[in-house]
Each structure stands twice: as structure tokens, then as C-alpha cells.
Coordinates of C-alpha atoms and ligand atoms in Angstrom, one line a residue:
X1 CA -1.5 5.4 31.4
X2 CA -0.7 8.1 29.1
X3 CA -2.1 11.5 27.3
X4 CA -1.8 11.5 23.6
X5 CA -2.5 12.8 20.8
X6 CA -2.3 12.3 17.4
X7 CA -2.5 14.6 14.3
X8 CA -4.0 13.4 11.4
X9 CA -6.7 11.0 10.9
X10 CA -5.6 8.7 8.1
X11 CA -4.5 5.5 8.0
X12 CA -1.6 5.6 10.1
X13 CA -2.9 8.1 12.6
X14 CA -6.4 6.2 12.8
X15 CA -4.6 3.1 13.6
X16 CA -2.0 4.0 15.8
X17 CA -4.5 6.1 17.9
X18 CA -7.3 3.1 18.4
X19 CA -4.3 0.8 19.0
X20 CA -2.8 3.1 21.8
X21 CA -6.8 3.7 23.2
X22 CA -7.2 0.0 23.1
X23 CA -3.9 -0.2 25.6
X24 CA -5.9 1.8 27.9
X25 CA -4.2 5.3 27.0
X26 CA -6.4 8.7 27.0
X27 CA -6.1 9.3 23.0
X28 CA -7.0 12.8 21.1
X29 CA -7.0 12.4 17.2
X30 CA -6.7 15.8 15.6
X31 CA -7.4 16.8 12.1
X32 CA -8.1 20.0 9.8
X33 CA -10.3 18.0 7.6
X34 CA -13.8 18.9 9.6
X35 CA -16.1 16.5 7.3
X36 CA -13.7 13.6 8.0
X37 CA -13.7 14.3 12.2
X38 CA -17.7 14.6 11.9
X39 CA -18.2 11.2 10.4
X40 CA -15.9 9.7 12.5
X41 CA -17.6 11.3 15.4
X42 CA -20.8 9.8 14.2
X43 CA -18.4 6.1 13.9
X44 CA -17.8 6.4 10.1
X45 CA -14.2 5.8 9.2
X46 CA -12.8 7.1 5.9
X47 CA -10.7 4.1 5.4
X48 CA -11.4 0.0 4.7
X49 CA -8.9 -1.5 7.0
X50 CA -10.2 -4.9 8.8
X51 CA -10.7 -4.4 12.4
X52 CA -10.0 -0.9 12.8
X53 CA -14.0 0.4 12.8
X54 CA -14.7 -2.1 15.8
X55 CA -11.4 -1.2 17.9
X56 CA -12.3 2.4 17.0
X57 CA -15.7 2.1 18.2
X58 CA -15.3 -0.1 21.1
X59 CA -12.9 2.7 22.4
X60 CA -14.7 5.9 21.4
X61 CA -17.6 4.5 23.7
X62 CA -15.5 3.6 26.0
X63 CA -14.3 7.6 25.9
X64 CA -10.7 7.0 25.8
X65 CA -10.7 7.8 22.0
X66 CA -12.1 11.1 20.6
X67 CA -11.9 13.4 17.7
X68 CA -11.8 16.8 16.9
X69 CA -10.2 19.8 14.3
X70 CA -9.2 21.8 17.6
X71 CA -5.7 21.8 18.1
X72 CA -5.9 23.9 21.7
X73 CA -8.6 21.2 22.4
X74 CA -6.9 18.3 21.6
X75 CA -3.2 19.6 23.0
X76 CA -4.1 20.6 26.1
X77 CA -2.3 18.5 29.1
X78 CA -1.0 16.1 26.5
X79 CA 2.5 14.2 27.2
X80 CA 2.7 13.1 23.8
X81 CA 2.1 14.4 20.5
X82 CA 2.0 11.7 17.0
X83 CA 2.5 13.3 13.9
X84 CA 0.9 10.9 11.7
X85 CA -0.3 13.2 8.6
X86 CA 0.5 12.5 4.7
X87 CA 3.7 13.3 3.3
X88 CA 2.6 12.9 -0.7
X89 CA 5.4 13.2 -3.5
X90 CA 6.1 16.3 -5.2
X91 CA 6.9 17.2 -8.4
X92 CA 10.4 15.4 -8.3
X93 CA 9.8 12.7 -6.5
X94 CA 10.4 14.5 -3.1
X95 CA 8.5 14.1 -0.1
X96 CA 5.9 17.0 0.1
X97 CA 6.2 18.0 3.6
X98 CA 3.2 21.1 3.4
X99 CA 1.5 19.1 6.1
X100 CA 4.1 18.2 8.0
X101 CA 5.0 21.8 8.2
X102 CA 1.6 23.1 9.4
X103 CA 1.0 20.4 11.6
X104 CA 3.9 21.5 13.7
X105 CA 3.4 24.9 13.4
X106 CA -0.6 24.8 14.7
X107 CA 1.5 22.4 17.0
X108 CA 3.8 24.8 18.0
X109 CA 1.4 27.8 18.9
X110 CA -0.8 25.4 21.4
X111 CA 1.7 23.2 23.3
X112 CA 3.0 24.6 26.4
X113 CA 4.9 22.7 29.3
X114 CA 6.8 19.5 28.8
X115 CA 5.9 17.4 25.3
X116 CA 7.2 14.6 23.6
X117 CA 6.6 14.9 19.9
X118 CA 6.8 11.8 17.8
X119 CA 7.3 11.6 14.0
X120 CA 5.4 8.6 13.0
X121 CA 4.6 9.1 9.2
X122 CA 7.9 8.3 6.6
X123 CA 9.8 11.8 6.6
X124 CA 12.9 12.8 5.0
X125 CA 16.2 12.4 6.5
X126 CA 16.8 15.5 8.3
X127 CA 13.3 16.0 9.2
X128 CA 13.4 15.9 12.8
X129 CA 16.2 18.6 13.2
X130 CA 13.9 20.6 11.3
X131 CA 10.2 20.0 13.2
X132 CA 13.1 20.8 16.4
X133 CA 14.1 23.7 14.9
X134 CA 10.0 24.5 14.3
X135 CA 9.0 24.0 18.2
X136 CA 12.3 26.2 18.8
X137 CA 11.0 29.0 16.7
X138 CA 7.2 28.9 16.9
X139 CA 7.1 27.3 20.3
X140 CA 6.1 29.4 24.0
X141 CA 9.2 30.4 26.2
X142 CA 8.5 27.5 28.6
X143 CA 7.9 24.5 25.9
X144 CA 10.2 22.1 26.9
X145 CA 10.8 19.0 24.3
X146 CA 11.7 16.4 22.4
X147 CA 11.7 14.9 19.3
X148 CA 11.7 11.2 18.8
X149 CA 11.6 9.5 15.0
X150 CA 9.2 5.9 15.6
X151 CA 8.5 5.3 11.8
X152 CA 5.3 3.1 11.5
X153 CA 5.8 -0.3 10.0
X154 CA 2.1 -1.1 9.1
X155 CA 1.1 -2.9 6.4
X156 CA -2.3 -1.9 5.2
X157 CA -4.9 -5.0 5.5
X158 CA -3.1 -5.8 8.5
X159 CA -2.1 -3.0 10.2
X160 CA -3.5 -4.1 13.7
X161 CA -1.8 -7.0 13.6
X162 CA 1.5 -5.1 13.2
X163 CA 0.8 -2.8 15.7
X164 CA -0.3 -5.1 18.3
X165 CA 2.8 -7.7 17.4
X166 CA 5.5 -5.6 16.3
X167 CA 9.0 -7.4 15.1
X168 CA 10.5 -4.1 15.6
X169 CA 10.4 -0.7 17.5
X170 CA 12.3 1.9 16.5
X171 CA 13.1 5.2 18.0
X172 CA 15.6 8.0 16.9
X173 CA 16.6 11.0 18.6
X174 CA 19.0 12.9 20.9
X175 CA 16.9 12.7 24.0
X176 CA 17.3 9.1 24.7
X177 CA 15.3 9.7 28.2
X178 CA 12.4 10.4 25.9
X179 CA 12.9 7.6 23.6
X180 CA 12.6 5.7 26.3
X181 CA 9.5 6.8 27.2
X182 CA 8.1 6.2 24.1
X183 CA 9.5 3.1 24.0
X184 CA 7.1 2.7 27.5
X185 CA 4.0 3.1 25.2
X186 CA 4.9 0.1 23.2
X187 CA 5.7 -1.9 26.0
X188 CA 2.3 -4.0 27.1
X189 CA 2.8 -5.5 23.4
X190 CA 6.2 -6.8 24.3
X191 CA 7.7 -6.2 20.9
X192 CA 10.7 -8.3 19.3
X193 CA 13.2 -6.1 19.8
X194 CA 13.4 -1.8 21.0
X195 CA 15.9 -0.1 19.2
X196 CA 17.4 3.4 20.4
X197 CA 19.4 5.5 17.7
X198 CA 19.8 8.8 16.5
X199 CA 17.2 10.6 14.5
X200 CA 18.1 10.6 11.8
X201 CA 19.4 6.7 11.8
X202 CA 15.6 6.5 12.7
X203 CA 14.6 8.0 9.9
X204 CA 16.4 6.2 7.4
X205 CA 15.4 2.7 8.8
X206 CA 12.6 3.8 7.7
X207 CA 13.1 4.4 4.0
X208 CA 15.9 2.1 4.1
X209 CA 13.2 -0.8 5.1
X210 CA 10.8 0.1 2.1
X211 CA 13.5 0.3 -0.4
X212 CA 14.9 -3.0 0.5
X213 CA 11.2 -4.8 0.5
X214 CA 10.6 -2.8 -2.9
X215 CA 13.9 -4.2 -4.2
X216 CA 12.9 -8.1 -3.2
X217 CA 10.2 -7.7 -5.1
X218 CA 11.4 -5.9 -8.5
X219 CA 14.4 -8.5 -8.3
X220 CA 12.0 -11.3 -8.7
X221 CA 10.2 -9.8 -11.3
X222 CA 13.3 -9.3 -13.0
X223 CA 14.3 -12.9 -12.5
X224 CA 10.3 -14.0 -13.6
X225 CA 11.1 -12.0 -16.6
X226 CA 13.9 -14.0 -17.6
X227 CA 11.9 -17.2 -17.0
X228 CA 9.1 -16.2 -19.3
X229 CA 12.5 -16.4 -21.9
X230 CA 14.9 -19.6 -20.7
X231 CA 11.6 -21.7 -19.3
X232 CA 11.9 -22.4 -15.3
X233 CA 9.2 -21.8 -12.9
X234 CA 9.5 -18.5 -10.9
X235 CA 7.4 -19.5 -7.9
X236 CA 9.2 -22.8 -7.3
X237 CA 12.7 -20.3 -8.1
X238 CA 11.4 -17.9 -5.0
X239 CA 10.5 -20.9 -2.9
X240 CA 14.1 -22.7 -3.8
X241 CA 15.7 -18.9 -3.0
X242 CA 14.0 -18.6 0.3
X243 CA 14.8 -21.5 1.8
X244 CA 17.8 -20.4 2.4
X245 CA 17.6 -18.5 5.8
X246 CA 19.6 -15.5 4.7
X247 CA 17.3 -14.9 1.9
X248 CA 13.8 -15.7 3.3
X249 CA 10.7 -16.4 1.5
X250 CA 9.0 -13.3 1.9
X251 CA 8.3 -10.8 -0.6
X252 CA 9.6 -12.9 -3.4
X253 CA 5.9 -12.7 -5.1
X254 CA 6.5 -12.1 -8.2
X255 CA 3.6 -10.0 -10.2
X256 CA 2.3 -6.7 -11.3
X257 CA 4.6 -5.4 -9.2
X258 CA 4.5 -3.1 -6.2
X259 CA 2.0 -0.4 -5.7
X260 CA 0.2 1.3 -2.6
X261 CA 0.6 4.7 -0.3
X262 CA 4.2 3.7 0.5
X263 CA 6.3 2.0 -1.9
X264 CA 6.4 3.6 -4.7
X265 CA 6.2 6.9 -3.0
X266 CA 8.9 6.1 -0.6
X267 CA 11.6 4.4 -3.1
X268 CA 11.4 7.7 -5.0
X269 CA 11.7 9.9 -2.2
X270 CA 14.6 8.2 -1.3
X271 CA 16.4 8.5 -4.7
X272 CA 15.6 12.0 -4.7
X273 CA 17.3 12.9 -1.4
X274 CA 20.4 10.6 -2.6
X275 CA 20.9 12.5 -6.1
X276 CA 20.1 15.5 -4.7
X277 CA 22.9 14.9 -2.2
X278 CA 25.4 14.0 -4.8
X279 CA 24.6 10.1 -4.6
X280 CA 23.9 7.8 -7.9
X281 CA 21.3 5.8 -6.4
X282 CA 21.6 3.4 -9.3
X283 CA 19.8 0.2 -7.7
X284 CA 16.5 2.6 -6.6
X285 CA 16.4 3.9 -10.2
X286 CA 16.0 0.1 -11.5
X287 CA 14.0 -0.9 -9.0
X288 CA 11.5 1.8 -10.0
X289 CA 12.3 1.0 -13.6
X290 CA 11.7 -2.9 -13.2
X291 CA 8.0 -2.0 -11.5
X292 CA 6.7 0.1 -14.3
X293 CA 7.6 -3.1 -16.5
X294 CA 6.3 -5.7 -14.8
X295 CA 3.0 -3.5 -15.2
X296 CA 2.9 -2.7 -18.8
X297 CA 4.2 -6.7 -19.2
X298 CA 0.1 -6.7 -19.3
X299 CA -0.2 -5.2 -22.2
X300 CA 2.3 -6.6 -23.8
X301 CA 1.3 -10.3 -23.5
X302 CA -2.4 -9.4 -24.4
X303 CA -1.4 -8.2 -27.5
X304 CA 1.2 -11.5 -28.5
X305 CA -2.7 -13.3 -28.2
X306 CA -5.3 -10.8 -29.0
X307 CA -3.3 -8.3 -31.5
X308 CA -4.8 -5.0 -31.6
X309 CA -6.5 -3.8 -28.5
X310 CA -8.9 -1.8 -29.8
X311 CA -13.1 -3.2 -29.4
X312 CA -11.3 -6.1 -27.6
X313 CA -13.5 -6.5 -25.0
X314 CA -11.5 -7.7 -21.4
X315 CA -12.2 -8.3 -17.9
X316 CA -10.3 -6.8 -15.1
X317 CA -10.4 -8.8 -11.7
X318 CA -9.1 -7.0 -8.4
X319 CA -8.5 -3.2 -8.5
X320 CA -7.0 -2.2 -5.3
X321 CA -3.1 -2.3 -4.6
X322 CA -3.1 -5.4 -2.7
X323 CA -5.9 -7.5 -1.0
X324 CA -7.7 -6.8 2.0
X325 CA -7.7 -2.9 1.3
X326 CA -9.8 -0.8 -1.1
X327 CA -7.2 1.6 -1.5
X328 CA -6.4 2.1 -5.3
X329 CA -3.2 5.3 -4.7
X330 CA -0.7 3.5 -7.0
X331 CA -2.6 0.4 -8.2
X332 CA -1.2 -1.4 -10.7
X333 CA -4.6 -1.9 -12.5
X334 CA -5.3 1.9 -12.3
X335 CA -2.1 2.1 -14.7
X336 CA -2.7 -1.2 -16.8
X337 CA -7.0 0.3 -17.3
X338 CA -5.0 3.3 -18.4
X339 CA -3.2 1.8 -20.7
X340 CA -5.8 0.0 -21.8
X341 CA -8.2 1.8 -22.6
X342 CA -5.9 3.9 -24.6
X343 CA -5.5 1.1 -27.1
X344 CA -9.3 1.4 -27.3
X345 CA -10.0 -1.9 -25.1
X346 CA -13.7 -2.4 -23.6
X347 CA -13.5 -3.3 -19.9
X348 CA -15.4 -4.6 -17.6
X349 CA -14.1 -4.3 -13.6
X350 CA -14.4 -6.1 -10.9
X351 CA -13.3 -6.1 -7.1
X352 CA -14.7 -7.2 -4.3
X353 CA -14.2 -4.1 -2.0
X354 CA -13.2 -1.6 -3.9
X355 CA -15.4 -0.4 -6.2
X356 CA -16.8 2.7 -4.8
X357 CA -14.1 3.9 -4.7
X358 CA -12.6 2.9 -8.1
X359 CA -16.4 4.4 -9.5
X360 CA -15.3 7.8 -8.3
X361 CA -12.2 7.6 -10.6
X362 CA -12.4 5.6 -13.4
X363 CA -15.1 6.3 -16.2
X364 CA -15.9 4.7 -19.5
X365 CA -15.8 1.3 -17.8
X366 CA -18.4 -1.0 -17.0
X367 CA -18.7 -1.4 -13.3
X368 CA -19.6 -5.6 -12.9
X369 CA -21.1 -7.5 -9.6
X370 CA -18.9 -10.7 -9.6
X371 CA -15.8 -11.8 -11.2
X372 CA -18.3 -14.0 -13.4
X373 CA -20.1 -10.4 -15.0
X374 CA -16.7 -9.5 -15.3
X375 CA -15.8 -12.5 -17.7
X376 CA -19.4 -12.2 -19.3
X377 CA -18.2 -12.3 -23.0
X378 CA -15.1 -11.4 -22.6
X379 CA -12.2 -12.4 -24.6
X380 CA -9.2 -12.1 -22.0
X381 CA -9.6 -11.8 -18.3
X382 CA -6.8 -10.2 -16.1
X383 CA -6.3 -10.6 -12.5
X384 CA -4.5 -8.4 -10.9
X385 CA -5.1 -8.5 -7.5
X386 CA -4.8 -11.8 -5.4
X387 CA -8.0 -11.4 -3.3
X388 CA -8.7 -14.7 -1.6
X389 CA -12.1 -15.1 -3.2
X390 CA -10.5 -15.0 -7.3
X391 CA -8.4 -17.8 -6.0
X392 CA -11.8 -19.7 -5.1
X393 CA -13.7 -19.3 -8.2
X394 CA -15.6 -21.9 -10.4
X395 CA -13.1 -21.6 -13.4
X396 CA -15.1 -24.0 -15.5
X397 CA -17.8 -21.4 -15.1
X398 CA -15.7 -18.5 -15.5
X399 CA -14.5 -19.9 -18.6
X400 CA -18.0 -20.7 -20.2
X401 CA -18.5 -17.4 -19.5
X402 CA -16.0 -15.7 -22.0
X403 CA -16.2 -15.6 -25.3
X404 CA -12.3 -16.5 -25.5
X405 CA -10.5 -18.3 -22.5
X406 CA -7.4 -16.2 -22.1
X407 CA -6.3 -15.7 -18.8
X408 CA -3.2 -13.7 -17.4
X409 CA -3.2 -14.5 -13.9
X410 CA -1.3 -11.2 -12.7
X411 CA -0.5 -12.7 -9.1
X412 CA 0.3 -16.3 -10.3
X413 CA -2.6 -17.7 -7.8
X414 CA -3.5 -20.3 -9.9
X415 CA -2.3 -23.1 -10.9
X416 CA -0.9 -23.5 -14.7
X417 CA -1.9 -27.1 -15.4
X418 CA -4.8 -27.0 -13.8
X419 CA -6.1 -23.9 -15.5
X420 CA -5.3 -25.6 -18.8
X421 CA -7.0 -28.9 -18.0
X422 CA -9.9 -26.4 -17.8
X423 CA -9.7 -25.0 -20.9
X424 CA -8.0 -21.9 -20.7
X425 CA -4.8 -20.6 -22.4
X426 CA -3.3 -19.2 -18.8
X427 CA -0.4 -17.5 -18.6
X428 CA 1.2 -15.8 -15.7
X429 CA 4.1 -13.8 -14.4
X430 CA 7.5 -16.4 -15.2
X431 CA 6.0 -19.4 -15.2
X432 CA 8.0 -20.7 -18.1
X433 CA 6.1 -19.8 -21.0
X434 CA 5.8 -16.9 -23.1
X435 CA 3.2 -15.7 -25.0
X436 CA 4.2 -16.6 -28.4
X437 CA 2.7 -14.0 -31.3
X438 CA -1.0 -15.5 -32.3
X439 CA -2.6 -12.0 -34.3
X440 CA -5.3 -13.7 -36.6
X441 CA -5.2 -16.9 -34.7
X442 CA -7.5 -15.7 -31.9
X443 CA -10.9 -15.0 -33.5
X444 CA -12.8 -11.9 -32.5
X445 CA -16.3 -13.8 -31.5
X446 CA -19.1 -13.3 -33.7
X447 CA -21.4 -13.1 -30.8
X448 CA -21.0 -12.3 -27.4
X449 CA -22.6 -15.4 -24.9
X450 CA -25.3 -14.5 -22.6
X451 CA -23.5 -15.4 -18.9
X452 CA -23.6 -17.5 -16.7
Ligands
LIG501 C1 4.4 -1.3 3.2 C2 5.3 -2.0 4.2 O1 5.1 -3.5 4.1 C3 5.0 -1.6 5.7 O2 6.0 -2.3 6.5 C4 5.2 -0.1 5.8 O3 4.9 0.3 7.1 C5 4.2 0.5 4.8 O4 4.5 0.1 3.5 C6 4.4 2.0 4.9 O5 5.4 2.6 4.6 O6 3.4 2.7 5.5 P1 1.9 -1.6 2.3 O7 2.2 -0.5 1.4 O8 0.6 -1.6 3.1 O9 3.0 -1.7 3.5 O10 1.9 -3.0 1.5 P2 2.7 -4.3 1.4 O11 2.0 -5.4 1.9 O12 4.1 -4.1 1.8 O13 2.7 -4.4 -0.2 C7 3.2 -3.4 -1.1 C8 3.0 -3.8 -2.5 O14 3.9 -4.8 -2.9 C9 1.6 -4.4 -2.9 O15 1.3 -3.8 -4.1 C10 1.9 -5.8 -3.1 O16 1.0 -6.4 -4.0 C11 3.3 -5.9 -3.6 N1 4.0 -7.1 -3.3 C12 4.3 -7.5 -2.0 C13 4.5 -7.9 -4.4 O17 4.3 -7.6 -5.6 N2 5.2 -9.0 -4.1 C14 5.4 -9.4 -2.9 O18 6.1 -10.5 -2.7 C15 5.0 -8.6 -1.8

């Protein structure tokens, strides 16, 4: 069993430290933020991810997890070391390595002895030359060690589940004895496949991974755009596309588009380091290009129906990125409220986790308890994220409930026919129809019905 420890206690450091406790590993998470280590010391965690607070408490009892802000505390004896804080875009679209930076360096004046230190969070090409060069600098006379890249490939919602079963792991650097021992950590969970490189190969499996995910999905939105035009069903058009082995079903959803802590961030950090390197990273640029559309196609269709936005009074279902999370960094329906409410819209929100959260940040909205308040007199309803319970709702109540029956199903979880057999005039993301142009024909409702 191993000594580790892992700085910052967000997402990726939170889960990767419970995961490696859980394996029977002595685990250390470190981090500046003193109000965040007190509440998880008292078994509050500052993130919704499913499993996470019982493998975090099972193991804190157990005392192979703890938490402090110390980094001679929490670096003491360690063999390994996880750097696991945020790396946030800057003002171009570069990663903002700040953290990164003082993580090492408070690294770097505490570690002595032999260390292993691991780059988990998404950093730049280049990045581990540079933390080397850090420990180098910064580092005690007798600090002897090595720098491995292991980017994290956790999805949030089911980040356990990725950790416990990886596909891959992936390990850069010029030490391949210490990659190796890393690769030793990982190997009670028998992943699919270990793969040794250098670091920076490591590093740009990484972005390169993202990008190409990010890329499935604005293709298929591109292609559902063009279906919305020539007719043709984009769902059945993904499923066709994906039989075929060398294309795969996966991430050919087409919606809203991407969103989240990583996607967006990462496909522009990646375009930045090519152009600022002299490449023309022409497909990234469309890819980032296609997302904002498929966002503000929203807006868009509403208007064909509705005409001016303004009083219009509409209900928002699903705020968070994706299901099974509350985060809302990048949300599509932060953006498409936004937008919105600019045209002078009335909305009324709804999502089954996060609205705490979205309370804290969005204001001039009303705040609802079900998807059914949501629709309460409403005279379009938008769903934008494909939570499992707005794909189990009573649509013939959800429709008596508005005060006019348009529906843009923003994840295409419903089914067209069915939702027209219903009564409502649904229309989703390239499912063969367009809106066609009805200003006048949708009357504004004298009154506004009760509910439910
Ligand atoms: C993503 C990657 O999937 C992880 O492998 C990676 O480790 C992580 O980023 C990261 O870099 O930390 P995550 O951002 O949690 O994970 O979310 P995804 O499940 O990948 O979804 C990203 C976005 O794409 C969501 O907004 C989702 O709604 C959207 N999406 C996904 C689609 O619009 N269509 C699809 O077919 C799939």
C-alpha cells in the first residue's frame, strides 16, 4: 500500500483520492481553501457527484482518508504527490495555470527525499517540463524525482465508475521506472489497457481525447441542422452512423450542444496553444463555432412560433450541463436564460438537483418545485437537460398545464409522434421538421390557468 497525496479538493482530486483510499492506500487531500477542508472534515463535500460522499465517508472513518490546508502536514513521508487543482481559461482561451504554479511551488518547499509527482488535472503541452523545471529550482538539495502526466478521464455523474473501470491508463514521462509505479496504483482495478509514453504525448492524449469527443458531437449537430432543412431523422442518422464499428454510437447525441468544466474549456485551450504555435487549428475553431449554434438554435425556433420574446412567459426544464451533476460551469441553459431574458422573456426554472446552486446565480427568475410549476401557464417549455425523470413525466398533464403546448425538447428524449398525439407542437434538435414562421398565429393567452 501506498502514501499519497493529493492537492486540491475538487472534483477530480476528491475522486481520485476516495477512489485510491478505497484501494486500501494511506490518502492526504490538501487544499488552500480552509472553509472547503473544514466541511469536508465535518463529511460535507462541495460537489454533487453520486457515490462519492459515501466512499468519502466510509474511508475518512476508516482513517485512510484525511484532509487538511497543511502542505508540510500532508507531504510528509509521501511517495506520491497528485496534482489535481483547476486550470480555468484565461483571457484567450489559455489554460490559467496560477494554481498549478503555486501548488508546485508550496510543493516544492516541503517535499524532501524521493517523490513521484503526478499531473492529473488537463495541462498544457509542455507542462510537465516546466512543474520539472519548478521541483529543480524550488526543490531541497536532496529531492529526488519524477514527473509522470496520468490525465484523468472522468466523466462527472459517473466518475467512480470511470475510475474503478478504467478503458484506459495513461502515463507520460521520462522516468519510465516511475511510470511504472504509478501504473502499480491503478493495478487492483485491472484496467483495459496501460499505456507508457512521453510527457508530453501524455499530455496531449489528453486534450486530443476531449477535442475529438467535442468534435463527435458538434458534427452531429451540424448534420441535425441540416436535417431540420432536407427532412431525415437525426437520431435514427446517429444510430445508422454508429453501427458501423469504426464510427461507434457514442457521443453522436445531438442537442444543445456540449457544455461542462472540460469541454469547452479544453477544445479552446487547445486551439490556443496550436495558433499560438503557428498552427491553423481550423476544425477546433468550428467545432467551438457549431456549439454556440446549436445553443442559440433555441432562440431561434421559439421565435419562428412565439415571435417576439418579450412578456412571453416559458419554462426552462434541466439547468445543469448534463444529468446526474448540479454543476452549471458552461451550461447551455445558463447561456440560452441569458439570452432569454434579454429578449424580455418570463421564466420559470426547473431542475431536479441543481437549483441551489443555479439560485446563487441567476436572478429575475422564478425558481419552480417540479417540471409541472415549471409549465404552470407557460406558453413554451424548453428542455434542456436529459434528466431521467423529464423523460418520465405525465405529458398530458404537463400539457394541461401550459397556456400554449410548445415544446422544444433540447435533448430529443421524447418521442415526436407521441408528443403530438398528446397535443403538443414538439419540435426537437433534427428531427425532420422545422419550425416554420407562425408570429400572430400563436395567441398570447388571455389568462394564465391555475396548474395542475
Ligand atoms: C468529459 C469527458 O467525457 C471525460 O472523459 C473527461 O475526463 C472530462 O471531460 C474531463 O476532461 O475532466 P464531462 O465534462 O464530465 O467529461 O462530461 P461528458 O459526459 O463528456 O459530457 C460533456 C458534454 O457533452 C455535456 O454537456 C453533454 O450533454 C454533451 N454531450 C455528450 C452531447 O451533447 N452529446 C453527446 O452525445 C454526448
Amino acid at each position: 500500500m501506498s502514501t499519497i497525496t493529493v492537492t486540491g479538493a475538487g472534483y477530480v482530486g476528491l475522486v481520485t483520492g476516495a477512489c485510491f483510499a478505497d484501494l486500501g492506500n494511506t490518502v492526504t487531500c490538501l487544499d488552500i481553501d480552509e472553509a472547503r477542508i473544514a466541511g469536508l472534515n465535518r463529511g460535507i463535500l462541495p460537489i454533487y457527484e453520486p457515490g462519492l460522499k459515501e466512499l468519502v465517508d466510509r474511508n475518512r472513518e476508516s482513517g485512510r482518508l484525511r484532509f487538511t490546508t497543511d502542505y508540510q502536514d500532508a507531504c510528509r513521508g509521501t511517495e506520491f504527490v497528485f496534482i489535481a487543482v483547476n486550470t480555468p481559461s484565461g483571457q484567450e482561451g489559455e489554460a490559467d495555470m496560477g494554481q498549478v504554479r503555486s501548488a508546485v511551488e508550496s510543493l516544492a518547499r516541503v517535499v524532501s527525499g524521493r517523490v513521484i509527482v503526478v499531473n492529473k488535472s488537463t495541462m498544457p503541452i509542455g507542462t510537465g517540463d516546466w512543474v520539472a523545471s519548478i521541483l529543480e529550482r524550488l526543490g531541497p538539495p536532496d529531492l529526488q524525482f519524477a514527473v509522470v502526466s496520468n490525465p484523468e478521464f472522468l466523466r462527472e455523474g459517473a466518475a467512480i465508475a470511470d475510475f474503478q473501470r478504467p478503458d484506459r491508463v495513461v502515463l507520460g514521462s521520462t522516468d519510465v521506472a516511475a511510470a511504472r509505479r504509478v501504473a502499480q496504483l491503478y493495478a487492483p482495478l485491472a484496467p483495459g489497457d496501460v499505456l507508457i509514453t512521453d510527457l508530453r504525448t501524455a499530455e496531449m492524449i489528453k486534450y486530443a481525447s476531449n477535442a475529438f469527443l467535442a468534435t463527435k458531437i458538434s458534427f452531429i449537430n451540424e448534420i441535425a441542422s441540416i436535417c431540420e432543412k432536407l427532412g431525415g431523422d437525426v437520431k435514427t442518422v446517429a444510430r445508422g452512423m454508429g453501427l458501423d464499428k469504426r464510427i461507434g454510437t457514442a457521443f453522436l447525441d445531438a442537442g444543445l450542444g456540449y457544455g461542462g468544466s472540460c469541454f469547452p474549456k479544453d477544445v479552446k485551450a487547445l486551439a490556443h496553444m496550436a495558433a499560438v504555435n503557428g498552427c491553423h487549428p481550423q476544425l477546433l475553431r468550428a467545432v467551438m463555432e457549431i456549439n454556440r449554434d446549436a445553443r442559440r438554435s433555441v432562440m431561434w425556433k421559439l421565435r419562428q412560433r412565439l415571435g417576439s420574446l418579450e412578456d412571453r412567459l416559458i419554462g426552462i426544464l434541466g439547468l445543469s450541463f448534463k444529468p446526474n451533476t448540479d454543476d452549471l460551469r458552461e451550461s447551455p441553459a445558463l447561456e440560452i436564460i441569458h439570452l432569454l431574458r434579454a429578449e424580455g422573456a418570463r421564466l420559470q426554472l426547473y431542475d431536479p438537483v441543481a437549483m441551489d446552486k443555479a439560485r446563487r446565480i441567476i436572478k429575475g427568475v422564478e425558481f419552480c418545485e417540479d417540471a409541472y410549476a415549471a409549465a404552470a401557464g407557460a406558453e413554451a417549455l424548453v428542455l434542456v437537460t436529459d434528466w431521467n425523470e423529464f423523460k418520465q413525466l405525465d405529458m398530458a398533464r404537463l400539457k394541461a398545464a401550459m397556456a400554449y403546448p410548445l415544446f422544444i425538447d433540447g435533448r430529443n428524449i421524447h418521442d415526436p409522434e407521441q408528443l403530438r398525439r398528446v397535443g403538443f407542437e414538439y419540435y426537437g434538435v433534427g428531427r425532420g421538421q422545422s419550425p416554420e414562421a407562425g408570429n400572430g398565429r400563436v395567441t398570447r393567452p388571455t389568462q394564465v390557468r391555475a396548474t395542475v
